[in-house]
Amino acid sequence: MIVVYLDDTGITYEQAEIYFAQAADCAEIQCPSFVSYDMTYVSDMSYVNDYITAYHFKDPKDAVWFELKWK
């Protein structure tokens, strides 16, 4: 399993959930090996981010494409 992490740097707290859901929707459509995503609230432990999201892929090529598109 390959995991790609995205954080909410550069977007507001309110936009974060929508942004991560859009990324997951794109991964479902464009990446056949996309498995799932998990969004974690980290504001209590981080001075910089409110959310960090992990996207899970079976194929490294899909993970690289996704990372290039969304990071």
Coordinates of C-alpha atoms in Angstrom, one line a residue:
M1 CA 0.0 0.0 0.0
I2 CA 1.3 3.4 -1.0
V3 CA 0.2 6.4 1.1
V4 CA 0.2 10.0 -0.1
Y5 CA -0.2 12.7 2.5
L6 CA -1.8 16.1 1.9
D7 CA -2.1 18.9 4.4
D8 CA -4.2 22.1 4.5
T9 CA -1.3 24.6 4.1
G10 CA -2.5 27.6 2.1
I11 CA -6.2 26.9 2.5
T12 CA -8.6 27.9 5.2
Y13 CA -10.1 25.6 7.8
E14 CA -13.5 25.9 6.1
Q15 CA -12.1 25.0 2.7
A16 CA -10.0 22.0 3.9
E17 CA -12.8 19.4 4.0
I18 CA -14.0 20.3 0.5
Y19 CA -10.5 20.3 -0.9
F20 CA -9.7 16.9 0.5
A21 CA -13.0 15.4 -0.7
Q22 CA -12.4 16.9 -4.2
A23 CA -8.9 15.2 -4.3
A24 CA -10.5 11.9 -3.3
D25 CA -13.2 12.2 -6.0
C26 CA -10.5 12.9 -8.6
A27 CA -8.5 9.9 -7.3
E28 CA -11.5 7.7 -7.6
I29 CA -12.1 8.7 -11.3
Q30 CA -8.4 8.9 -12.5
C31 CA -6.6 6.2 -10.4
P32 CA -7.9 2.7 -10.7
S33 CA -5.7 1.6 -7.7
F34 CA -7.2 4.2 -5.3
V35 CA -8.4 2.5 -2.2
S36 CA -9.5 5.1 0.4
Y37 CA -8.6 8.3 2.2
D38 CA -8.5 9.2 5.9
M39 CA -8.7 12.8 7.1
T40 CA -7.3 13.5 10.6
Y41 CA -7.8 16.6 12.7
V42 CA -4.4 17.6 14.0
S43 CA -5.0 21.2 15.2
D44 CA -4.5 20.2 18.9
M45 CA -1.0 18.9 18.0
S46 CA 0.1 21.2 15.2
Y47 CA 0.7 25.0 15.1
V48 CA 0.5 24.9 11.3
N49 CA -2.2 22.6 10.1
D50 CA -5.8 21.7 11.1
Y51 CA -6.1 18.6 9.0
I52 CA -3.7 16.0 7.4
T53 CA -5.2 13.5 5.0
A54 CA -3.8 10.2 3.9
Y55 CA -4.7 8.8 0.5
H56 CA -4.1 5.0 -0.1
F57 CA -3.1 3.5 -3.4
K58 CA -2.2 0.0 -4.6
D59 CA -0.2 1.2 -7.7
P60 CA 2.9 3.5 -7.2
K61 CA 2.2 5.1 -10.6
D62 CA -1.2 6.3 -9.5
A63 CA 0.2 7.6 -6.2
V64 CA 2.9 9.5 -8.1
W65 CA 0.4 11.0 -10.5
F66 CA -1.9 12.0 -7.6
E67 CA 0.9 13.5 -5.7
L68 CA 2.1 15.6 -8.6
K69 CA -1.5 16.8 -9.3
W70 CA -2.5 17.7 -5.7
K71 CA 0.7 18.7 -3.9

